[in-house]
XYZ file of N, CA and C in Angstrom:
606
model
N 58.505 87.461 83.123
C 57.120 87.007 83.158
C 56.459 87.429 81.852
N 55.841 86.843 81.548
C 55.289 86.897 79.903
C 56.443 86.982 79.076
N 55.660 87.349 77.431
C 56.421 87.662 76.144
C 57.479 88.901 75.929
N 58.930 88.594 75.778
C 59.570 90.072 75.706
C 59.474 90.748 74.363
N 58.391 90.563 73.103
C 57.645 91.227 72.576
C 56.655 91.625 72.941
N 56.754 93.211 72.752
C 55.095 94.270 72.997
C 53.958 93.387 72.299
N 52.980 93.311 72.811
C 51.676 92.503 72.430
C 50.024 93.353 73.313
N 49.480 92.973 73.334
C 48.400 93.140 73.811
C 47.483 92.776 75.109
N 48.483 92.007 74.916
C 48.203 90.921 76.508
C 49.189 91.809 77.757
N 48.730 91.887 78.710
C 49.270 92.338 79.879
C 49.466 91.322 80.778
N 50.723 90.492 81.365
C 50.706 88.982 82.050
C 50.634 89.099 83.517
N 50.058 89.297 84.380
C 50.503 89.598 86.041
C 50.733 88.799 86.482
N 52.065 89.536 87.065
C 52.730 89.062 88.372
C 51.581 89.274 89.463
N 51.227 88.348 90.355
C 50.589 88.377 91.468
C 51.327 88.416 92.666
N 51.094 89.616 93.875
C 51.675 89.088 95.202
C 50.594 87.960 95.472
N 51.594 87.387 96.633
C 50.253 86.705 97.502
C 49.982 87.574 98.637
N 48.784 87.771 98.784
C 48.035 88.795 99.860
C 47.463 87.829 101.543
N 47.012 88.532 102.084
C 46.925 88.524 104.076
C 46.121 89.141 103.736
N 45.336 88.461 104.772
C 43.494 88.700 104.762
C 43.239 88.586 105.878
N 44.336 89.309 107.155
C 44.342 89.750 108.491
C 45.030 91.217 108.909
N 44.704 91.665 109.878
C 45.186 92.914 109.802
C 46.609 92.584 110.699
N 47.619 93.693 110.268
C 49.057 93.608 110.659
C 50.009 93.147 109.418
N 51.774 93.232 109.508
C 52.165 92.713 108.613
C 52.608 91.721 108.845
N 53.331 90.878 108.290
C 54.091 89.345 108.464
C 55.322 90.061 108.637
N 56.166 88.567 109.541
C 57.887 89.414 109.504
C 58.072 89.231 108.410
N 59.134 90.734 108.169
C 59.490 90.766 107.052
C 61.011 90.819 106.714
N 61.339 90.972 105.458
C 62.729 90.503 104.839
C 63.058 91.400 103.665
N 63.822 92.748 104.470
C 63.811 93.552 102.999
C 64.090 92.963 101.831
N 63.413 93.797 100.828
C 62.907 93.574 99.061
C 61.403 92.907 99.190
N 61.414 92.639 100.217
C 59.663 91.904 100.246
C 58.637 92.608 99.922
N 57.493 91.828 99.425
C 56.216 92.451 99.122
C 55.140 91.532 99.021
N 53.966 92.019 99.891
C 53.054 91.551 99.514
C 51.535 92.045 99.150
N 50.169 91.860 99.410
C 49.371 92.583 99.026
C 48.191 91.986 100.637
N 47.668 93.324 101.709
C 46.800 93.089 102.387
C 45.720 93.547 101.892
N 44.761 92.865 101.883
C 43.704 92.848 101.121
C 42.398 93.598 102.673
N 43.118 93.743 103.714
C 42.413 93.983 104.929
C 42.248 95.528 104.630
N 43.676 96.241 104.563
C 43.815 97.247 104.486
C 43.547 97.874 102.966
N 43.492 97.233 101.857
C 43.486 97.280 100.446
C 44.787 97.820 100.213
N 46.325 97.247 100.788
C 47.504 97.938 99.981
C 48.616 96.904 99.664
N 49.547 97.670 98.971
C 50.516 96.676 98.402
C 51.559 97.106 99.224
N 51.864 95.865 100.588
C 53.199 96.412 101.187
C 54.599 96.249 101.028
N 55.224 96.991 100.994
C 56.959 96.847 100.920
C 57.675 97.113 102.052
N 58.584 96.160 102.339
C 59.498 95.638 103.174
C 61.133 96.442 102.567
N 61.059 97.921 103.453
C 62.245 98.493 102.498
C 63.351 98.744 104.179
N 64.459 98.417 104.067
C 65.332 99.095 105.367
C 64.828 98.621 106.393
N 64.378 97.611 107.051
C 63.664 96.894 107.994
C 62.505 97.508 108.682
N 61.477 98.101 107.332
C 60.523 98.499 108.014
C 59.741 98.119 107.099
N 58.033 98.293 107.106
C 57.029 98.001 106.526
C 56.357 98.869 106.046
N 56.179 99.594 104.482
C 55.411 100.955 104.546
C 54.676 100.211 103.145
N 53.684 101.537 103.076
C 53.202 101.165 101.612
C 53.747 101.052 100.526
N 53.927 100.247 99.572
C 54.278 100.071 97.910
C 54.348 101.770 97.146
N 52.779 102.431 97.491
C 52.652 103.434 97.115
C 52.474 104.357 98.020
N 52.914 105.642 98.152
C 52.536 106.675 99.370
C 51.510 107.100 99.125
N 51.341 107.777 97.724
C 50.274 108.749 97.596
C 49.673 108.082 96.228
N 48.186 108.352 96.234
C 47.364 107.433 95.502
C 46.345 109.102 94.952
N 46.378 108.845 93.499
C 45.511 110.006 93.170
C 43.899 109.373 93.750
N 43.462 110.559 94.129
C 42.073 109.977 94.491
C 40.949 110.831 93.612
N 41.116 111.699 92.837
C 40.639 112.278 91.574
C 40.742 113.647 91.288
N 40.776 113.853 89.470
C 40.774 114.710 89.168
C 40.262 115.050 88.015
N 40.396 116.722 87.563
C 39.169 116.947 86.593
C 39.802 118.187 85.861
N 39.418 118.029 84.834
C 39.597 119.381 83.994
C 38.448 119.942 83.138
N 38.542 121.389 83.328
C 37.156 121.986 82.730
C 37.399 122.056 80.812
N 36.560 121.265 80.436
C 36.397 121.150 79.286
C 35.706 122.677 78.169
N 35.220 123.588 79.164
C 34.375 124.453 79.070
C 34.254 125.185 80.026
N 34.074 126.752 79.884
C 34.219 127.403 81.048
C 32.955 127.322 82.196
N 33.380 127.385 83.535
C 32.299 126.800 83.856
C 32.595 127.663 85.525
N 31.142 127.939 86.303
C 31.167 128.351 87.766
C 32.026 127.309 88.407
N 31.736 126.246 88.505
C 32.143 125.329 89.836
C 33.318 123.879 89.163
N 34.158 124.006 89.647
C 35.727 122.804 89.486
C 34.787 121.878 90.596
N 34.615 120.481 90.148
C 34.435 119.658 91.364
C 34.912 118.407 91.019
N 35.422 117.847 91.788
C 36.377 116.780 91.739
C 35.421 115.716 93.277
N 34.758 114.448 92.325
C 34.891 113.339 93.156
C 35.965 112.080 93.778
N 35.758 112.081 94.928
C 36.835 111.191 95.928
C 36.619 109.737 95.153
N 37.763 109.018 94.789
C 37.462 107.268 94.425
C 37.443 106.643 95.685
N 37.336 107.235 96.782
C 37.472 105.883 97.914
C 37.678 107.126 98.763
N 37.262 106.499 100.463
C 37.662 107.453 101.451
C 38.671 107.582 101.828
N 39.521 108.877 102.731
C 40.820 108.570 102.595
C 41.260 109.900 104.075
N 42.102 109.615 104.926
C 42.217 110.311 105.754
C 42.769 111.701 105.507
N 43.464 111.507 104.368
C 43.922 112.949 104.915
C 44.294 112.953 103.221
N 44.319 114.802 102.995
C 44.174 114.865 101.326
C 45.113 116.109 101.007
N 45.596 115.975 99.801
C 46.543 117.573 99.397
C 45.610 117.494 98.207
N 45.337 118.401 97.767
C 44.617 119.108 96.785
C 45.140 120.599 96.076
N 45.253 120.363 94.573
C 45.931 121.145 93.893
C 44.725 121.593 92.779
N 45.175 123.219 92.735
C 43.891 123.552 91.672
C 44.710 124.765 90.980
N 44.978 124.725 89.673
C 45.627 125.713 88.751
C 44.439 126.574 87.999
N 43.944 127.836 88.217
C 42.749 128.310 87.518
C 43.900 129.308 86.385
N 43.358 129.063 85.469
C 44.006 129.769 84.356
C 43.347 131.272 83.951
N 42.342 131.405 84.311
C 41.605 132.930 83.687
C 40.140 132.469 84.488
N 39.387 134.159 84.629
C 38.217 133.906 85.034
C 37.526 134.859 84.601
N 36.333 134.836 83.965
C 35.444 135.793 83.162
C 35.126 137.122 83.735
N 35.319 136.921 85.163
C 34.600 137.853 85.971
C 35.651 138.315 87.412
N 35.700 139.186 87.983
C 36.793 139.926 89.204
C 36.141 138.723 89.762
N 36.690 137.675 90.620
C 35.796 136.986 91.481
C 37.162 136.640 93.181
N 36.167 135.822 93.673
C 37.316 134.562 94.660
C 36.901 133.635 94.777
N 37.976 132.334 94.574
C 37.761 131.220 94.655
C 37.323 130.640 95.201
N 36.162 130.336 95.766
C 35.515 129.955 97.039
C 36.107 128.009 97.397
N 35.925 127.453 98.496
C 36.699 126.075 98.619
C 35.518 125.523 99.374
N 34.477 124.493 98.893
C 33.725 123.826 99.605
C 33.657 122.225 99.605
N 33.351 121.393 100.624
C 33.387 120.449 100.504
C 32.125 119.395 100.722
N 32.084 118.376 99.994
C 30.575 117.692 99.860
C 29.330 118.622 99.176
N 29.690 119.757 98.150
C 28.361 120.365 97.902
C 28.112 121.203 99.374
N 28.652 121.399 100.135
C 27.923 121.895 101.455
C 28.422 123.426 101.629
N 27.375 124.371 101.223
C 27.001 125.616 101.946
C 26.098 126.124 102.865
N 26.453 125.457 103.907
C 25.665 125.622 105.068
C 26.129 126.962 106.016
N 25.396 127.818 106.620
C 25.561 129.364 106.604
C 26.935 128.946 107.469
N 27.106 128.159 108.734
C 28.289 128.089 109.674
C 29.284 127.069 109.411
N 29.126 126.567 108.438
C 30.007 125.224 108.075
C 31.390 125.433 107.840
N 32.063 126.635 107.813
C 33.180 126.714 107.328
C 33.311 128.128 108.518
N 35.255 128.470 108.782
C 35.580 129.338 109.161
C 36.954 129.461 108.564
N 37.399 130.672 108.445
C 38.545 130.800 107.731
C 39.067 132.030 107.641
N 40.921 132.267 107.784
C 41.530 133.033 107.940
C 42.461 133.266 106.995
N 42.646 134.473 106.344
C 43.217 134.412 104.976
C 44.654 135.421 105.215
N 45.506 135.119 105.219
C 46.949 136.205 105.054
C 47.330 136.534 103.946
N 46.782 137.821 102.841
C 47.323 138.455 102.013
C 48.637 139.354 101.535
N 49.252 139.044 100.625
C 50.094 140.048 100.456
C 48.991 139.925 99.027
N 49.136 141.329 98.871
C 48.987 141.920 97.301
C 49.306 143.627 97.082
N 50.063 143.266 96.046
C 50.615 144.606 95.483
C 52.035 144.553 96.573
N 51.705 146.126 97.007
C 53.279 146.159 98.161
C 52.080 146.654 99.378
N 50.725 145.912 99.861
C 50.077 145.774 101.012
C 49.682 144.850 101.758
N 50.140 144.410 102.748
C 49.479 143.071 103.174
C 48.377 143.272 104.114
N 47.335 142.136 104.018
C 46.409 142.241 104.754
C 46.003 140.712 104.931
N 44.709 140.858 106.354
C 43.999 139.940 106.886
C 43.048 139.818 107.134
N 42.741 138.971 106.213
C 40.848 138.919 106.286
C 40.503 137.359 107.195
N 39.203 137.612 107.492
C 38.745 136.353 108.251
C 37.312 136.404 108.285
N 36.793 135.047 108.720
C 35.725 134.852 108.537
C 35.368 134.055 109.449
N 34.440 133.589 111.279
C 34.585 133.258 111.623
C 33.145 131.526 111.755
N 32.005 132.372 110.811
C 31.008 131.565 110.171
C 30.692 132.276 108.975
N 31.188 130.818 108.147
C 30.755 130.729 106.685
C 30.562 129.972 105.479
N 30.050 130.305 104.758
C 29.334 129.030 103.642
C 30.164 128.622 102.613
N 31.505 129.049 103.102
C 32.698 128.164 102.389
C 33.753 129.030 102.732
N 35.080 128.715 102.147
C 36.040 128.883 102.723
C 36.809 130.288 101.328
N 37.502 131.587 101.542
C 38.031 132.208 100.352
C 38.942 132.074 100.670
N 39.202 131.477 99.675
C 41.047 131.125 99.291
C 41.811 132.760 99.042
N 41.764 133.817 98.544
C 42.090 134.887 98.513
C 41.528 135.841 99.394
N 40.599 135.368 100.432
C 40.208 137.033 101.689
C 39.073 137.316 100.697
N 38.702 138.679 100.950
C 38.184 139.369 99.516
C 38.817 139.879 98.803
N 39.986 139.753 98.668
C 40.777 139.845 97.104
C 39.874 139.309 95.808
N 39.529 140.287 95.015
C 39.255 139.734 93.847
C 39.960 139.946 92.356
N 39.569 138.474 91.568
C 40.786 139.254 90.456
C 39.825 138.455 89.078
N 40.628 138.627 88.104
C 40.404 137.827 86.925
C 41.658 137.064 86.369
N 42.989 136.751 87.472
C 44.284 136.545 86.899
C 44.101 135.088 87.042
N 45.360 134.768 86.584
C 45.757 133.264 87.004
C 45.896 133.178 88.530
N 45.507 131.734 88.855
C 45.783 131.779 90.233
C 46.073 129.944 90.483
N 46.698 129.458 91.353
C 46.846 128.743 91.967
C 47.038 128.357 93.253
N 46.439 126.970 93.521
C 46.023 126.769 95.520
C 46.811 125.430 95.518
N 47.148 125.520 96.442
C 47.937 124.212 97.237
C 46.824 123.770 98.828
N 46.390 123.086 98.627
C 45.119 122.621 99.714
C 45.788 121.304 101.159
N 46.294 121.394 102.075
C 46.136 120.219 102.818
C 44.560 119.757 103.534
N 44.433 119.240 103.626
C 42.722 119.067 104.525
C 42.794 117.265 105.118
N 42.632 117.723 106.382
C 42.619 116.690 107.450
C 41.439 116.075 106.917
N 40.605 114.771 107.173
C 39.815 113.934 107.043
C 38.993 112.528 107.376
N 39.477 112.862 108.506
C 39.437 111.887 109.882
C 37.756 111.624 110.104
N 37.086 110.566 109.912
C 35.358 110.260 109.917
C 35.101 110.714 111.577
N 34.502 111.190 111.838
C 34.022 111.729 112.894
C 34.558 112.448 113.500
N 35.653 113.468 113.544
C 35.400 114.831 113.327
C 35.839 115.625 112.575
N 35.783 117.154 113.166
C 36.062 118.592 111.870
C 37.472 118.796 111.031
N 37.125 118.951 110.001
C 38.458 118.772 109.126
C 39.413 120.430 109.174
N 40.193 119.965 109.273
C 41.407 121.610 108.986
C 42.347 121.659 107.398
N 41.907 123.022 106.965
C 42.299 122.968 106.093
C 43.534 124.387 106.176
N 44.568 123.827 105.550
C 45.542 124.722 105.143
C 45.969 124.798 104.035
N 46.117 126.007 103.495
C 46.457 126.044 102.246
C 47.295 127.534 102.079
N 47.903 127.529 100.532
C 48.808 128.737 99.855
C 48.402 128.979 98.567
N 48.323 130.212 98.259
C 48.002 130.857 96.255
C 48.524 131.577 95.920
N 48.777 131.184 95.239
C 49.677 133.001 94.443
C 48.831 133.634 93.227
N 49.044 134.550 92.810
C 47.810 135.018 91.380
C 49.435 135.485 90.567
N 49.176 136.436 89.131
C 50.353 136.256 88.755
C 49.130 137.564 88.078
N 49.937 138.876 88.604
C 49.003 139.693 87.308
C 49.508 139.621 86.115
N 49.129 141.262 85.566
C 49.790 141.495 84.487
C 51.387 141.875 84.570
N 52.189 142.138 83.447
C 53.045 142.466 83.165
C 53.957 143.819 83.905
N 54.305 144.126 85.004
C 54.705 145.428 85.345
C 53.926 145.573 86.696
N 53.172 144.249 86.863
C 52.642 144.402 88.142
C 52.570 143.306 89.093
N 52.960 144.189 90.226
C 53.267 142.627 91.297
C 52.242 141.464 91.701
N 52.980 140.685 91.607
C 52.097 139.245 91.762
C 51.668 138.920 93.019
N 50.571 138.307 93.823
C 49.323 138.130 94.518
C 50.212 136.714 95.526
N 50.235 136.508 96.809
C 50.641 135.590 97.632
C 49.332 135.687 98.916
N 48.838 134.452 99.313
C 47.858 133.961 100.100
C 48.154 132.832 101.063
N 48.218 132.979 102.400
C 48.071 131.719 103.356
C 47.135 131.475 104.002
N 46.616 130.674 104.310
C 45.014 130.634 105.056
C 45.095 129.133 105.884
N 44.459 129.479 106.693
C 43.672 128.164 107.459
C 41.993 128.128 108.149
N 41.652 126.663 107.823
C 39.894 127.272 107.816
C 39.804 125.536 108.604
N 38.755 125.623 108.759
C 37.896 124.417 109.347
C 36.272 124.434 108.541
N 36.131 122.893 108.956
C 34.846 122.654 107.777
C 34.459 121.491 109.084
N 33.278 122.572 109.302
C 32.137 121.965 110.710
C 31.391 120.571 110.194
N 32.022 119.407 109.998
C 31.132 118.050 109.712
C 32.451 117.022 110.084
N 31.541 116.364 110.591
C 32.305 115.286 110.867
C 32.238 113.524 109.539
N 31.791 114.036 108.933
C 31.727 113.404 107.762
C 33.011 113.075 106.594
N 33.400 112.631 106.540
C 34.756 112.195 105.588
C 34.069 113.517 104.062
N 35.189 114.025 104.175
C 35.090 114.870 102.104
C 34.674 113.611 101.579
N 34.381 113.233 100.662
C 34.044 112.794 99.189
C 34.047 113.392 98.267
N 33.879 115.192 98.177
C 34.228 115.535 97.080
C 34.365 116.921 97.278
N 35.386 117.603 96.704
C 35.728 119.008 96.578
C 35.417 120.185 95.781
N 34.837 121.093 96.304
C 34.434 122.146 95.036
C 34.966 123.339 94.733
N 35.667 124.106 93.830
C 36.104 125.505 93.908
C 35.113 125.997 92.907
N 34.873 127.266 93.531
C 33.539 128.355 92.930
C 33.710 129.405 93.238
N 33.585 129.710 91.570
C 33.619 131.294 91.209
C 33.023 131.722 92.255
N 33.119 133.603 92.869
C 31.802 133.890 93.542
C 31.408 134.705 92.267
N 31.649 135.197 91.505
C 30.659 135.634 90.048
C 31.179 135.068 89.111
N 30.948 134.660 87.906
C 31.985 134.586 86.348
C 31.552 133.123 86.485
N 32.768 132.844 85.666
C 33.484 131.614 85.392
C 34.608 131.453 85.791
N 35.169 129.688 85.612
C 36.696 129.941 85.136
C 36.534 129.665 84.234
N 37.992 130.044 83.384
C 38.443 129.684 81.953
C 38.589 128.270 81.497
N 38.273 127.933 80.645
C 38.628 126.247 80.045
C 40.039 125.857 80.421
Protein backbone atom coordinates (compact mmCIF):
# COMPACT_ATOMS: atom_id res chain seq x y z
CA UNK A 1 0.00 0.00 0.00
CA UNK A 2 1.58 3.25 -0.96
CA UNK A 3 5.27 4.20 -2.18
CA UNK A 4 8.17 1.68 -1.13
CA UNK A 5 10.25 4.91 -0.92
CA UNK A 6 10.34 6.82 2.59
CA UNK A 7 8.39 10.08 1.76
CA UNK A 8 6.24 12.16 3.79
CA UNK A 9 3.03 10.98 3.05
CA UNK A 10 1.68 8.30 5.39
CA UNK A 11 -0.99 6.02 3.00
CA UNK A 12 -3.76 4.13 5.26
CA UNK A 13 -4.79 1.03 5.16
CA UNK A 14 -8.39 1.28 6.45
CA UNK A 15 -10.35 -1.59 8.33
CA UNK A 16 -13.88 -1.50 7.62
CA UNK A 17 -15.57 -0.86 11.02
CA UNK A 18 -19.35 -2.08 12.85
CA UNK A 19 -21.27 0.50 14.23
CA UNK A 20 -23.17 -2.17 16.47
CA UNK A 21 -22.20 -3.64 19.53
CA UNK A 22 -20.80 -7.41 19.43
CA UNK A 23 -18.36 -9.00 16.95
CA UNK A 24 -19.08 -10.50 13.44
CA UNK A 25 -18.17 -14.29 12.90
CA UNK A 26 -14.96 -14.43 12.60
CA UNK A 27 -12.01 -16.06 10.56
CA UNK A 28 -8.64 -16.10 12.14
CA UNK A 29 -6.08 -13.30 10.76
CA UNK A 30 -9.22 -11.09 10.70
CA UNK A 31 -9.62 -7.57 11.64
CA UNK A 32 -11.74 -5.04 11.89
CA UNK A 33 -12.47 -1.66 13.59
CA UNK A 34 -15.86 -1.20 16.13
CA UNK A 35 -16.39 2.11 16.24
CA UNK A 36 -19.23 1.23 19.17
CA UNK A 37 -16.66 0.18 21.43
CA UNK A 38 -13.76 2.55 19.86
CA UNK A 39 -11.33 -0.67 19.14
CA UNK A 40 -9.46 -2.41 16.56
CA UNK A 41 -10.50 -6.14 16.76
CA UNK A 42 -8.44 -9.23 16.00
CA UNK A 43 -9.62 -12.54 15.20
CA UNK A 44 -6.49 -14.61 16.64
CA UNK A 45 -6.98 -18.74 17.52
CA UNK A 46 -10.77 -18.62 17.16
CA UNK A 47 -11.36 -15.97 19.42
CA UNK A 48 -12.03 -12.20 19.32
CA UNK A 49 -9.78 -9.86 21.50
CA UNK A 50 -8.45 -6.46 21.05
CA UNK A 51 -5.75 -5.45 18.26
CA UNK A 52 -4.19 -3.72 21.29
CA UNK A 53 -4.31 -4.85 25.07
CA UNK A 54 -2.94 -2.04 26.74
CA UNK A 55 -3.30 1.56 25.52
CA UNK A 56 -1.08 4.29 27.28
CA UNK A 57 -3.59 6.55 28.75
CA UNK A 58 -0.88 9.24 29.92
CA UNK A 59 2.19 10.31 30.98
CA UNK A 60 4.53 12.96 32.28
CA UNK A 61 7.88 13.88 33.18
CA UNK A 62 9.05 16.57 35.58
CA UNK A 63 10.88 19.01 33.62
CA UNK A 64 11.81 20.79 36.94
CA UNK A 65 11.73 19.84 40.37
CA UNK A 66 8.49 20.05 41.55
CA UNK A 67 5.85 18.97 44.83
CA UNK A 68 3.22 17.13 42.82
CA UNK A 69 3.79 14.30 39.50
CA UNK A 70 0.24 14.50 37.92
CA UNK A 71 -0.62 12.71 35.05
CA UNK A 72 -4.05 13.32 33.07
CA UNK A 73 -6.35 10.28 31.84
CA UNK A 74 -6.91 10.60 27.64
CA UNK A 75 -10.20 8.82 27.90
CA UNK A 76 -11.98 6.80 30.68
CA UNK A 77 -10.90 3.48 31.27
CA UNK A 78 -11.78 0.62 33.71
CA UNK A 79 -9.09 -0.47 35.18
CA UNK A 80 -5.34 1.13 35.27
CA UNK A 81 -1.51 0.03 36.16
CA UNK A 82 0.37 3.00 36.92
CA UNK A 83 4.12 3.32 37.12
CA UNK A 84 6.09 6.16 38.83
CA UNK A 85 10.12 6.13 39.01
CA UNK A 86 11.08 9.18 41.53
CA UNK A 87 14.72 9.70 41.13
CA UNK A 88 15.75 12.03 44.24
CA UNK A 89 13.75 14.22 46.58
CA UNK A 90 14.88 17.52 48.19
CA UNK A 91 13.44 16.75 51.37
CA UNK A 92 13.01 13.16 53.92
CA UNK A 93 9.41 12.90 52.60
CA UNK A 94 6.48 10.01 51.42
CA UNK A 95 5.01 9.71 48.40
CA UNK A 96 1.61 10.43 48.91
CA UNK A 97 -0.99 8.68 45.89
CA UNK A 98 -4.15 10.77 45.17
CA UNK A 99 -6.65 10.67 42.71
CA UNK A 100 -8.78 13.47 40.82
CA UNK A 101 -6.95 16.32 42.93
CA UNK A 102 -9.03 14.83 45.86
CA UNK A 103 -7.95 15.29 49.54
CA UNK A 104 -10.86 14.82 51.21
CA UNK A 105 -10.19 14.04 55.13
CA UNK A 106 -11.93 10.15 54.56
CA UNK A 107 -11.41 9.56 50.94
CA UNK A 108 -8.72 7.20 51.05
CA UNK A 109 -7.73 4.14 53.43
CA UNK A 110 -4.63 2.30 53.29
CA UNK A 111 -2.37 -0.41 54.50
CA UNK A 112 1.27 -0.36 53.99
CA UNK A 113 3.74 -3.63 54.55
CA UNK A 114 7.30 -2.43 55.13
CA UNK A 115 10.48 -4.04 55.10
CA UNK A 116 13.29 -1.50 55.70
CA UNK A 117 16.70 -2.02 56.82
CA UNK A 118 16.64 -5.71 58.56
CA UNK A 119 12.91 -4.43 60.30
CA UNK A 120 9.68 -4.98 59.02
CA UNK A 121 6.75 -3.14 59.80
CA UNK A 122 2.95 -2.13 59.36
CA UNK A 123 1.51 0.90 59.09
CA UNK A 124 -2.16 1.75 58.26
CA UNK A 125 -4.45 4.22 57.91
CA UNK A 126 -8.05 3.64 58.13
CA UNK A 127 -9.37 7.49 57.04
CA UNK A 128 -7.29 9.52 54.92
CA UNK A 129 -6.49 12.34 52.57
CA UNK A 130 -4.51 10.12 50.37
CA UNK A 131 -2.94 7.07 50.22
CA UNK A 132 1.36 6.52 51.56
CA UNK A 133 2.93 4.50 49.36
CA UNK A 134 5.85 3.93 52.00
CA UNK A 135 3.72 3.86 55.71
CA UNK A 136 5.63 6.66 57.37
CA UNK A 137 8.81 5.68 56.07
CA UNK A 138 10.52 8.66 55.03
CA UNK A 139 13.49 9.11 52.77
CA UNK A 140 15.25 11.29 50.16
CA UNK A 141 16.32 8.00 47.98
CA UNK A 142 15.25 6.76 44.78
CA UNK A 143 12.11 5.10 44.84
CA UNK A 144 9.76 3.36 42.64
CA UNK A 145 5.76 2.28 42.65
CA UNK A 146 4.03 -0.19 40.63
CA UNK A 147 0.15 0.98 41.06
CA UNK A 148 -2.92 -1.44 40.00
CA UNK A 149 -6.27 0.63 40.65
CA UNK A 150 -9.69 -0.74 39.84
CA UNK A 151 -11.99 1.93 38.05
CA UNK A 152 -15.30 0.84 37.57
CA UNK A 153 -17.92 4.35 37.29
CA UNK A 154 -20.00 3.93 40.17
CA UNK A 155 -18.17 2.46 42.66
CA UNK A 156 -14.91 2.56 45.13
CA UNK A 157 -11.72 1.92 43.48
CA UNK A 158 -8.91 -0.60 45.07
CA UNK A 159 -5.68 0.10 44.80
CA UNK A 160 -2.67 -2.22 45.03
CA UNK A 161 0.55 -1.54 44.71
CA UNK A 162 4.72 -2.38 45.40
CA UNK A 163 8.11 0.12 45.95
CA UNK A 164 11.27 -0.43 46.59
CA UNK A 165 13.75 2.70 47.57
CA UNK A 166 17.45 1.85 46.85
CA UNK A 167 19.66 3.68 49.59
CA UNK A 168 23.01 4.42 49.75
CA UNK A 169 25.91 2.29 49.15
CA UNK A 170 26.48 -0.32 52.18
CA UNK A 171 22.97 0.03 53.02
CA UNK A 172 20.00 -2.09 52.63
CA UNK A 173 17.45 -1.26 50.22
CA UNK A 174 13.62 -0.28 51.16
CA UNK A 175 10.60 -2.96 49.91
CA UNK A 176 6.73 -1.81 50.29
CA UNK A 177 3.26 -3.62 49.65
CA UNK A 178 0.11 -1.85 50.26
CA UNK A 179 -3.50 -1.89 49.49
CA UNK A 180 -5.87 1.18 49.90
CA UNK A 181 -9.31 2.17 48.62
CA UNK A 182 -10.35 5.62 47.27
CA UNK A 183 -14.08 6.45 48.64
CA UNK A 184 -15.73 7.91 45.10
CA UNK A 185 -17.46 6.37 42.87
CA UNK A 186 -16.33 8.50 40.10
CA UNK A 187 -13.98 7.05 37.32
CA UNK A 188 -9.89 8.51 38.08
CA UNK A 189 -9.21 10.95 35.35
CA UNK A 190 -6.18 11.82 36.79
CA UNK A 191 -3.41 10.72 39.18
CA UNK A 192 -1.26 12.56 41.61
CA UNK A 193 1.99 11.63 43.59
CA UNK A 194 3.02 14.27 46.35
CA UNK A 195 5.81 15.03 48.15
CA UNK A 196 4.57 15.33 51.88
CA UNK A 197 7.55 18.07 52.24
CA UNK A 198 10.38 18.86 49.42
CA UNK A 199 10.26 18.14 46.03
CA UNK A 200 11.03 15.55 43.60
CA UNK A 201 14.04 15.70 41.57
CA UNK A 202 13.83 16.60 37.74
Amino acid sequence: IGSSIDDGTGTLLVLDSKNTAGDPTGVNGGSYYNSVDGKNRCFENGDWVDCITTKLAGETTLGAAANTISVSLNDNYEYLECRVDIVGRTAASIPYLRFNNNTGAASYTWNTYGIVAAATTDWQDSSDSEIQISGTQTGTNIISADMKITNLNGSNKVVDWTSAGVEAVGTNSNRYSGVGGFYSTAQVTSIQIVASTGNFAA
